[in-house]
Amino acid sequence: MDKTYITTPLYYVNAEPHLGHTYTTVVADTLKRYWQSIGYDAFLLTGTDEHGDKIAQAAAASGSSPKDYADRISALFRSTWDSCGIAYDHFIRTTDDYHKDYVQKVLQRIYDSGDIYFGEYGGFYCYGCERFYTEKELVDGKCPDHQKAPEYISEKNYFFRMSQYQERLIETIQAKPDLIRPERYRTEVLAFLREPLEDLCISRPTSRLQWGIPLPFDANYVTYVWFDALINYVSALEHRGAESLATFWPKAQHLIAKDILKPHAIYWPTMLMAAGLPLYDHLNVHGYWVMDSGKMSKSLGNVIRPLEMKARFGMDAFRYFLLREMAFGQDAKFSEEALVTRINADLANNLGNLVSRVLAMQERYFAGVVQPLSASWTTEDAALRDKFIQAENELKGYMAELQFHRALESIWSALDHANRYVVQTAPFTAIKDPAKQVRVGEVLHHLLEVVRTLARVLAPFMPETALRLRELLVVDERALKNPWGEGFVAGHKINPPKILFPRIETDGKK
Ligand SMILES: [Zn+2]
């Protein structure tokens, strides 16, 4: 069976789950469900990143130990994804013993091969970012992310010979054009690599920071948080056995937001090269959700909380909005107004109305009993089927390229077609003529095929809705996969309609 391995970043436990985390996680979940639906063995990893200065500081500020603090926020992430119905296969924490052991193994291996050395480094250090800045990178002498002047510190540390791998990294990125995608981020990385790559400081002295994984070759130091966290993508698989590591790792698809491009596109592949491990298959990079005030980041404010969105609008409606509104790779605007517009127009009016109309007619005209389909179809019948076959074919290409908004556009274009089919065939008028009753039964049979197809193609995007559709049609998962015209036998009884997406009044109340 073909495999795919999908990862979210490990979320840093200095903030509670917000819109940015939720988007990445929903995309990962959608991809996993999609690849599974076309027969792949898909594995989804998420988790939390828990070491480093920032966590130690946040814990101290809240009057708890770093471990207690990390336990609390990590549990919050996990329960949030559980409540949101995210189908992750494993939740990793960088404080898990197997992860710490594996990080030490990798460090020792790279140290033994001579790619880690001891040296002195002085520079401007931002505690918020947990990294040194060059003067060129500062804006008015301040960290551009935190708008705070970094401190100048000088200390002895261990360094990873990242510079040694610069040429090999450039060649690798050039040889595999979709290693980093979309293209704009690949271009950005290659541009960055035109400058000489510096070695990476991978340790922090315990005199300054204890909250980290000790270096296996020097107890006076702990591991730099990125050199620890990035390794999770491999340690989680290794923990499940050599077979998992060997088969899933080369199929890795990382999902990240653009703020962590550099660690994933530069540190991580060179670390893998030094450790003698294969590279990931794709690094998929998305943009920011922008509010009117500007960038939403982990440190500049958390306005949109996933569980609140779920409670107010339903998880599927929220998922639909996120996947439909953002072109993967580009920034997108978030507003409740746009969310409500999409729910009312796309979900309540278009999808919801069509389904309830079809089921209501089936119930009223035939007591919910599916009528036979004749062997000869009208041009309209065939066009309807073809439109949905086309949408499902387009879906394949769009999903492989992470163009979720285009995939949904294709499905909604087929939905528009189905709504026109209802107008063209006018079963609500035809039913009044006893001579046309057989034809009405056929038209409704085709429309039930529309609903069945929707239950299949919408499942990765809106899993709860797809399940509800399947329950309304009383079909099992196997019958869901049958070709058009073979989904129902005549005499099969379906359920009466239910409201899938209530319209939301513009004052925000249902
Ligand atoms: Zn900073």
mmCIF file of N, CA and C and ligand atoms in Angstrom, residues 126-130 133 143-148, ligand 1:
data_model
loop_
_atom_site.group_PDB
_atom_site.id
_atom_site.type_symbol
_atom_site.label_atom_id
_atom_site.label_comp_id
_atom_site.label_asym_id
_atom_site.label_seq_id
_atom_site.Cartn_x
_atom_site.Cartn_y
_atom_site.Cartn_z
ATOM 1 N N CYS A 126 17.769 37.342 20.774
ATOM 2 C CA CYS A 126 16.387 37.646 21.166
ATOM 3 C C CYS A 126 15.838 36.457 21.934
ATOM 4 N N TYR A 127 15.447 36.693 23.170
ATOM 5 C CA TYR A 127 14.925 35.605 24.001
ATOM 6 C C TYR A 127 13.571 35.134 23.494
ATOM 7 N N GLY A 128 12.829 36.054 22.880
ATOM 8 C CA GLY A 128 11.532 35.684 22.320
ATOM 9 C C GLY A 128 11.696 34.678 21.198
ATOM 10 N N CYS A 129 12.638 34.942 20.295
ATOM 11 C CA CYS A 129 12.867 34.061 19.137
ATOM 12 C C CYS A 129 13.792 32.910 19.473
ATOM 13 N N GLU A 130 14.491 33.018 20.570
ATOM 14 C CA GLU A 130 15.501 32.044 20.960
ATOM 15 C C GLU A 130 16.569 31.887 19.895
ATOM 16 N N TYR A 133 20.600 37.248 16.321
ATOM 17 C CA TYR A 133 20.329 38.036 15.120
ATOM 18 C C TYR A 133 21.614 38.692 14.648
ATOM 19 N N CYS A 143 14.355 43.295 17.315
ATOM 20 C CA CYS A 143 13.878 42.073 16.684
ATOM 21 C C CYS A 143 12.590 42.396 15.936
ATOM 22 N N PRO A 144 12.528 42.084 14.643
ATOM 23 C CA PRO A 144 11.342 42.444 13.869
ATOM 24 C C PRO A 144 10.067 41.723 14.346
ATOM 25 N N ASP A 145 10.211 40.589 14.977
ATOM 26 C CA ASP A 145 9.036 39.859 15.454
ATOM 27 C C ASP A 145 8.536 40.371 16.802
ATOM 28 N N HIS A 146 9.482 40.718 17.653
ATOM 29 C CA HIS A 146 9.084 41.073 19.020
ATOM 30 C C HIS A 146 9.181 42.560 19.318
ATOM 31 N N GLN A 147 9.724 43.318 18.369
ATOM 32 C CA GLN A 147 9.882 44.752 18.562
ATOM 33 C C GLN A 147 10.577 45.087 19.891
ATOM 34 N N LYS A 148 11.556 44.224 20.212
ATOM 35 C CA LYS A 148 12.351 44.459 21.419
ATOM 36 C C LYS A 148 13.823 44.398 21.028
HETATM 37 ZN ZN ZN B 1 12.348 38.034 18.569
#
